[in-house]
Coordinates of C-alpha atoms in Angstrom, one line a residue:
Chain A
M8 CA -0.2 0.1 -0.1
R9 CA 2.8 2.4 0.8
A10 CA 4.8 1.4 -2.2
R11 CA 1.8 2.0 -4.3
S12 CA 1.3 5.4 -3.1
A13 CA 5.1 6.1 -3.3
G14 CA 5.1 5.0 -7.0
R15 CA 2.2 7.0 -7.8
S16 CA 3.4 10.1 -6.3
L17 CA 6.7 9.7 -8.0
G18 CA 5.1 9.1 -11.5
A19 CA 2.9 12.3 -10.9
G20 CA 6.0 14.5 -10.2
G21 CA 7.8 13.2 -12.9
R22 CA 5.2 14.0 -15.0
R23 CA 4.7 17.5 -13.6
M24 CA 8.2 18.1 -14.7
A25 CA 8.0 16.8 -18.1
D26 CA 4.7 18.6 -18.9
A27 CA 6.1 22.2 -17.9
V28 CA 9.3 21.8 -19.9
L29 CA 6.9 20.4 -23.1
F30 CA 4.6 23.5 -22.7
E31 CA 7.5 25.7 -23.0
F32 CA 9.2 23.9 -25.5
L33 CA 5.9 24.0 -27.7
H34 CA 5.1 27.4 -27.0
T35 CA 8.3 28.7 -28.1
E36 CA 7.7 26.7 -31.4
M37 CA 4.7 28.0 -31.8
V38 CA 6.0 31.7 -31.7
A39 CA 8.7 31.1 -34.2
E40 CA 6.3 29.3 -36.5
L41 CA 3.6 32.1 -36.7
W42 CA 5.8 35.1 -36.2
A43 CA 6.4 36.6 -39.4
H44 CA 9.8 37.0 -40.9
D45 CA 12.5 39.7 -40.5
P46 CA 10.5 43.3 -41.1
D47 CA 13.6 44.6 -42.6
P48 CA 15.3 42.3 -44.9
G49 CA 17.8 44.8 -45.8
P50 CA 18.4 46.7 -49.0
G51 CA 19.8 44.0 -50.8
V52 CA 16.5 42.2 -51.0
H53 CA 14.3 42.3 -54.1
R54 CA 10.8 43.9 -53.6
E55 CA 9.2 40.4 -54.7
Q56 CA 11.4 38.2 -52.4
R57 CA 10.1 40.3 -49.1
H58 CA 6.7 40.1 -50.2
T59 CA 6.6 36.4 -50.6
R60 CA 8.1 36.1 -47.3
V61 CA 5.2 37.3 -45.4
P62 CA 1.7 35.3 -45.7
T63 CA -1.1 38.0 -45.2
A64 CA -4.5 37.9 -46.7
T65 CA -4.6 41.2 -48.6
C66 CA -1.2 41.2 -50.3
S67 CA -0.2 38.6 -52.6
A68 CA 3.4 37.8 -53.7
S69 CA 3.3 39.9 -56.6
A70 CA 5.9 42.6 -57.6
S71 CA 2.5 45.4 -58.7
C72 CA 2.4 46.5 -55.0
P73 CA 3.0 49.8 -54.3
P74 CA 7.1 50.6 -53.1
G75 CA 5.9 51.5 -49.4
C76 CA 4.0 48.2 -49.1
G77 CA 6.1 46.1 -47.9
A78 CA 6.4 47.2 -44.3
L79 CA 3.1 47.6 -44.1
C80 CA 2.1 43.9 -45.1
V81 CA 5.0 42.6 -42.7
R82 CA 3.4 44.8 -40.2
K83 CA -0.1 43.2 -41.1
G84 CA 1.2 39.9 -41.1
Q85 CA 3.1 40.2 -37.9
N86 CA 0.0 41.5 -36.0
M87 CA -2.1 38.5 -37.8
S88 CA 0.3 36.2 -36.5
L89 CA 0.0 37.8 -32.7
S90 CA -3.9 37.4 -33.0
V91 CA -3.5 33.8 -34.4
L92 CA -1.5 33.1 -31.0
E93 CA -4.0 35.0 -29.1
G94 CA -7.0 32.7 -30.6
M95 CA -5.2 29.8 -29.9
G96 CA -4.7 30.6 -26.3
F97 CA -8.5 31.6 -26.3
R98 CA -9.5 28.6 -27.3
V99 CA -7.4 26.7 -25.0
G100 CA -8.8 28.8 -22.0
Q101 CA -12.1 28.4 -22.9
A102 CA -11.5 24.6 -22.7
L103 CA -9.4 25.2 -19.5
G104 CA -12.4 27.3 -17.7
E105 CA -14.7 24.5 -18.3
R106 CA -12.3 21.8 -16.5
N107 CA -11.6 24.5 -13.7
P108 CA -12.9 24.0 -10.9
A109 CA -12.7 20.6 -10.9
W110 CA -16.2 19.3 -9.3
L111 CA -14.8 16.2 -7.3
P112 CA -17.3 15.5 -4.6
P113 CA -16.2 16.2 -0.8
S114 CA -14.1 13.5 0.5
S115 CA -16.4 12.6 3.1
S116 CA -19.3 11.6 0.9
P117 CA -19.9 8.0 -0.1
W118 CA -19.2 8.1 -3.8
A119 CA -15.9 9.9 -3.6
P120 CA -12.9 8.4 -5.4
Q121 CA -10.5 6.8 -2.9
A122 CA -7.8 8.6 -3.1
W123 CA -4.4 8.1 -1.4
P124 CA -3.2 11.2 0.8
G125 CA -1.0 13.3 -1.1
D126 CA -2.3 11.5 -4.3
P127 CA -3.2 14.4 -6.9
P128 CA -6.5 13.2 -8.9
A129 CA -5.7 12.0 -12.0
S130 CA -8.9 13.2 -13.8
A131 CA -9.5 16.8 -13.1
W132 CA -6.4 18.8 -14.1
P133 CA -3.9 18.7 -16.9
K134 CA -0.6 18.4 -15.5
C135 CA -2.0 16.3 -12.5
L136 CA -1.8 18.9 -9.6
P137 CA -3.0 18.3 -6.0
L138 CA -5.9 20.2 -5.8
P139 CA -6.6 23.2 -3.7
P140 CA -9.3 22.2 -1.0
R141 CA -11.5 24.8 -1.7
L142 CA -12.0 23.7 -5.0
S143 CA -12.8 20.1 -4.6
R144 CA -16.4 20.4 -3.9
E145 CA -19.7 21.0 -5.9
T146 CA -20.1 24.5 -5.7
L147 CA -20.5 27.5 -7.9
A148 CA -18.2 29.9 -6.4
Y149 CA -18.2 32.9 -7.8
R150 CA -19.9 35.4 -6.4
E151 CA -18.6 38.3 -8.4
E152 CA -15.8 39.5 -10.8
L153 CA -13.3 39.7 -8.1
D154 CA -13.8 36.0 -7.2
I155 CA -13.2 35.2 -10.9
L156 CA -9.8 36.9 -11.0
K157 CA -8.7 35.8 -7.8
F158 CA -9.5 32.3 -9.1
L159 CA -7.5 33.2 -12.6
C160 CA -4.4 34.6 -10.2
K161 CA -4.4 31.5 -8.0
D162 CA -5.6 28.3 -9.3
L163 CA -5.6 28.7 -13.1
W164 CA -2.0 30.1 -12.9
M165 CA -1.3 27.3 -10.8
A166 CA -2.7 24.8 -13.4
V167 CA -1.0 26.1 -16.1
F168 CA 2.3 27.7 -14.6
Q169 CA 2.9 25.6 -11.1
K170 CA 2.6 29.0 -9.6
Q171 CA 0.6 31.9 -8.3
M172 CA 0.3 35.4 -9.8
D173 CA 2.7 37.6 -7.7
S174 CA -0.1 40.8 -7.5
L175 CA -3.5 41.5 -8.6
R176 CA -4.7 45.3 -8.4
T177 CA -8.0 46.8 -9.3
N178 CA -9.6 50.1 -9.7
H179 CA -12.8 48.4 -8.9
Q180 CA -14.1 49.8 -12.1
G181 CA -13.8 46.7 -14.4
T182 CA -9.6 47.2 -15.1
Y183 CA -7.6 44.5 -13.6
V184 CA -3.7 44.8 -13.1
L185 CA -2.1 41.1 -13.0
Q186 CA 1.1 41.1 -12.1
D187 CA 4.0 38.1 -12.4
N188 CA 7.2 39.1 -11.2
S189 CA 8.9 35.5 -12.8
F190 CA 6.9 34.6 -15.9
P191 CA 7.8 31.1 -16.4
L192 CA 7.6 31.7 -20.5
L193 CA 10.0 34.7 -20.0
I194 CA 12.2 33.3 -17.2
R195 CA 14.5 31.5 -19.6
M196 CA 15.3 34.6 -21.7
A197 CA 16.7 37.2 -19.6
S198 CA 16.9 38.9 -16.5
G199 CA 16.9 42.8 -16.8
L200 CA 16.5 44.5 -20.1
Q201 CA 17.9 42.3 -22.5
Y202 CA 15.3 41.0 -25.2
L203 CA 12.8 43.3 -24.4
E204 CA 11.6 44.0 -27.8
E205 CA 11.0 40.2 -28.4
A206 CA 9.3 39.3 -25.4
P207 CA 5.8 40.7 -26.0
K208 CA 5.1 38.2 -28.8
F209 CA 5.6 35.5 -25.9
L210 CA 2.9 37.2 -24.4
A211 CA 0.2 36.7 -27.0
F212 CA -1.0 32.9 -26.4
T213 CA -1.1 33.9 -22.5
C214 CA -3.4 37.2 -22.9
G215 CA -5.6 34.5 -25.3
L216 CA -5.8 31.9 -22.4
L217 CA -6.7 34.4 -19.7
R218 CA -9.4 36.0 -22.3
G219 CA -10.7 32.5 -22.9
T220 CA -11.1 31.3 -19.4
L221 CA -13.1 34.7 -18.6
C222 CA -15.3 33.8 -21.4
T223 CA -16.1 30.4 -20.2
L224 CA -16.7 31.9 -16.8
G225 CA -19.0 34.4 -18.7
V226 CA -17.1 37.6 -18.3
K227 CA -16.2 39.4 -21.9
S228 CA -12.7 41.2 -21.3
L229 CA -10.0 42.4 -23.2
V230 CA -6.5 41.6 -22.4
T231 CA -3.5 43.2 -23.1
A232 CA 0.0 42.5 -21.7
S233 CA 3.2 44.6 -21.3
V234 CA 6.8 43.9 -20.3
A235 CA 9.1 46.3 -18.2
A236 CA 11.8 44.0 -17.4
L237 CA 12.0 40.6 -18.1
P238 CA 10.8 38.3 -16.4
A239 CA 8.5 40.3 -14.8
C240 CA 5.5 41.1 -16.9
K241 CA 1.9 42.5 -16.3
F242 CA -1.4 41.7 -17.8
Q243 CA -4.1 44.3 -17.8
V244 CA -7.9 42.8 -18.3
V245 CA -10.3 45.0 -18.9
I246 CA -14.0 44.0 -18.4
Q247 CA -16.1 44.8 -21.1
K248 CA -19.6 46.1 -20.2
S249 CA -22.3 44.7 -22.9
Chain B
M16 CA -31.8 5.1 -16.2
A17 CA -33.2 8.5 -17.6
V18 CA -35.4 8.7 -20.6
C19 CA -34.3 12.2 -22.1
V20 CA -31.0 13.9 -21.6
A21 CA -30.2 17.5 -22.5
V22 CA -27.3 19.8 -22.7
I23 CA -28.6 23.4 -22.6
A24 CA -25.9 26.1 -23.6
K25 CA -25.7 29.3 -21.4
E26 CA -27.9 31.3 -24.2
N27 CA -30.5 28.9 -23.4
Y28 CA -30.4 27.0 -27.1
P29 CA -29.9 23.2 -26.9
L30 CA -26.4 21.8 -27.9
Y31 CA -27.5 18.5 -27.2
I32 CA -30.7 16.8 -26.5
R33 CA -31.7 13.0 -26.8
S34 CA -34.7 11.2 -25.9
V35 CA -35.8 7.4 -25.9
P36 CA -37.6 6.8 -29.0
T37 CA -41.5 6.9 -28.5
E38 CA -44.1 8.0 -30.5
N39 CA -44.3 11.8 -28.8
E40 CA -40.6 12.6 -28.5
L41 CA -41.9 16.4 -28.7
K42 CA -43.0 16.2 -25.3
F43 CA -39.8 15.6 -24.0
H44 CA -38.2 18.7 -25.9
Y45 CA -41.4 20.8 -24.6
M46 CA -40.5 19.2 -20.9
V47 CA -36.6 20.2 -21.5
H48 CA -37.5 24.0 -22.6
T49 CA -40.0 24.6 -19.9
S50 CA -37.7 23.2 -17.0
L51 CA -35.4 25.9 -18.2
D52 CA -37.1 28.5 -16.1
V53 CA -37.0 26.5 -13.1
V54 CA -33.6 26.4 -13.4
D55 CA -33.1 29.9 -13.9
E56 CA -35.1 30.5 -10.8
K57 CA -33.0 28.2 -9.0
I58 CA -29.8 29.9 -9.8
S59 CA -31.1 33.2 -9.2
A60 CA -32.5 32.4 -5.8
M61 CA -29.3 30.9 -4.9
G62 CA -27.7 33.9 -5.7
K63 CA -28.9 35.6 -3.0
A64 CA -28.8 33.2 -0.2
L65 CA -25.2 31.7 1.0
V66 CA -23.1 31.7 -2.0
D67 CA -20.5 29.2 -0.6
Q68 CA -23.1 26.4 -0.1
R69 CA -24.4 26.9 -3.8
E70 CA -24.0 23.3 -5.3
L71 CA -23.8 22.4 -9.1
Y72 CA -26.5 19.7 -8.8
L73 CA -30.2 21.4 -8.8
G74 CA -31.8 18.5 -7.8
L75 CA -35.7 17.9 -9.0
L76 CA -36.8 20.5 -10.8
Y77 CA -40.6 19.6 -11.4
P78 CA -42.4 16.3 -11.1
T79 CA -45.4 15.4 -13.6
E80 CA -47.5 12.7 -13.3
D81 CA -45.4 10.4 -15.6
Y82 CA -41.8 11.8 -15.2
K83 CA -39.3 13.5 -13.0
V84 CA -37.4 16.2 -14.2
Y85 CA -33.6 16.9 -12.6
G86 CA -31.0 19.8 -13.5
Y87 CA -27.3 20.6 -12.9
V88 CA -25.6 23.6 -13.7
T89 CA -21.7 24.3 -14.5
N90 CA -20.1 27.2 -13.8
S91 CA -20.1 28.0 -17.2
R92 CA -23.7 28.3 -17.1
V93 CA -24.4 24.9 -19.4
K94 CA -26.9 23.4 -18.2
F95 CA -27.8 19.4 -17.9
V96 CA -31.2 18.7 -17.9
M97 CA -32.4 15.1 -17.4
V98 CA -36.0 13.4 -17.6
V99 CA -36.5 9.8 -15.5
D100 CA -39.4 7.8 -15.5
S101 CA -41.6 8.1 -12.2
S102 CA -42.3 4.5 -12.0
N103 CA -38.6 4.1 -11.5
T104 CA -38.2 4.2 -8.0
A105 CA -35.3 2.3 -7.6
L106 CA -33.6 5.7 -8.8
R107 CA -31.7 7.4 -5.8
D108 CA -30.5 10.5 -5.7
N109 CA -26.9 9.5 -5.5
E110 CA -27.4 7.8 -9.0
I111 CA -28.7 10.8 -10.2
R112 CA -25.6 12.6 -8.9
S113 CA -23.5 10.6 -10.6
M114 CA -24.9 10.3 -13.6
F115 CA -25.0 14.3 -13.8
R116 CA -21.2 13.7 -13.0
K117 CA -20.3 11.6 -15.7
L118 CA -22.5 14.4 -18.3
H119 CA -20.1 17.0 -16.8
S120 CA -17.1 14.9 -17.5
S121 CA -17.9 13.9 -20.7
Y122 CA -18.8 17.5 -21.6
T123 CA -15.6 18.9 -20.1
D124 CA -13.9 16.2 -22.7
V125 CA -15.7 17.7 -25.7
M126 CA -14.9 21.2 -24.7
C127 CA -11.1 20.5 -24.8
N128 CA -11.5 18.4 -27.9
P129 CA -9.7 20.5 -30.7
F130 CA -12.2 19.5 -33.5
Y131 CA -15.1 20.7 -31.3
N132 CA -16.0 24.7 -31.8
P133 CA -17.6 25.8 -28.6
G134 CA -21.2 26.7 -29.0
D135 CA -21.8 24.4 -31.7
C136 CA -23.8 21.0 -31.3
I137 CA -22.2 18.1 -29.7
Q138 CA -21.4 15.7 -32.1
S139 CA -19.1 13.5 -30.5
R140 CA -19.7 9.7 -30.4
A141 CA -17.7 9.3 -27.3
F142 CA -20.3 11.4 -25.6
D143 CA -23.3 9.5 -27.3
S144 CA -22.3 6.3 -26.4
M145 CA -21.9 7.5 -22.7
V146 CA -25.5 8.7 -22.8
T147 CA -26.9 5.7 -24.3
S148 CA -25.4 3.8 -21.3
M149 CA -27.6 5.8 -19.5
M150 CA -30.5 5.9 -21.4
I151 CA -33.3 3.1 -21.0
Q152 CA -32.8 0.5 -23.6
V153 CA -35.6 0.3 -25.3
C154 CA -36.3 -2.4 -28.3

């Protein structure tokens, strides 16, 4: 019995480490793949080549584009890839919002699954994390927006990034600023001002994730992110009143 | 064993509705439709009461002479409605709860399916077979 639970928790721990690394790698590859190519290819590059490297809906690869169009096309391409990334995050956030909070029955009830102490439940979370005790009941827990935002900061961030958000501020009029001082997707890049220009595109997916989770929980919002110094970043959530 | 199972979206249109094939399936659709009022009433009533104790399982919504209707709502305001035969007295509350839990679990899996667009009708065969397993076997 003891060996079985030890084996289980070892397996869960191993899965947890691999999940985080796999997700970070997948995310980096997604950004690399979707991000439009170098906006300034240099004076030696032919105008046609500049266009063919950028997939946009409006500008096809032809030499008939006006001279100033190259940079605009690239910017459109970059904006589109940012919104594609954000859209992916949105869809994932919608699914995550449905899975959370887990709706396991209280452990005292007769039909609760028999779990070993300290053993994370396999079914509810994508990365087999131990559930915070408050969520393991069949309850509708959200009284108001602030509760939902607190859920995002604590439980969603714990589920996806294995840490909680560092601070949540609000002006009580529908704007919330979530601050993470060591964002896991930026932490491997730099710690300071290096790569500051490249950092925002690595936040697009996470913005979508926040927006998707909020959407499932019934809150329409607009999420933007900003980086002042890696790896700290801020997510600004503005609730849209319909 | 249920006679009719329905999944209703937040905007109160059916994502999935399936009933035992009888001569008058429309009456089940009608029952599910009228039960939505009761669901809304229960959700808003609970909103004023002790919020922490609000359960996802709503219990018996209303009984008719032949059938009983049970409800369940998720945090994303998706409702599950189940109609069972009144004559089946062996069906206890526990079993209804566990049926709803299975429904919720399968619905979560459907949501996580990348081929499913949220808001579309549910066409997953896995979901279908799970619902079949909890419906009365007729014919």
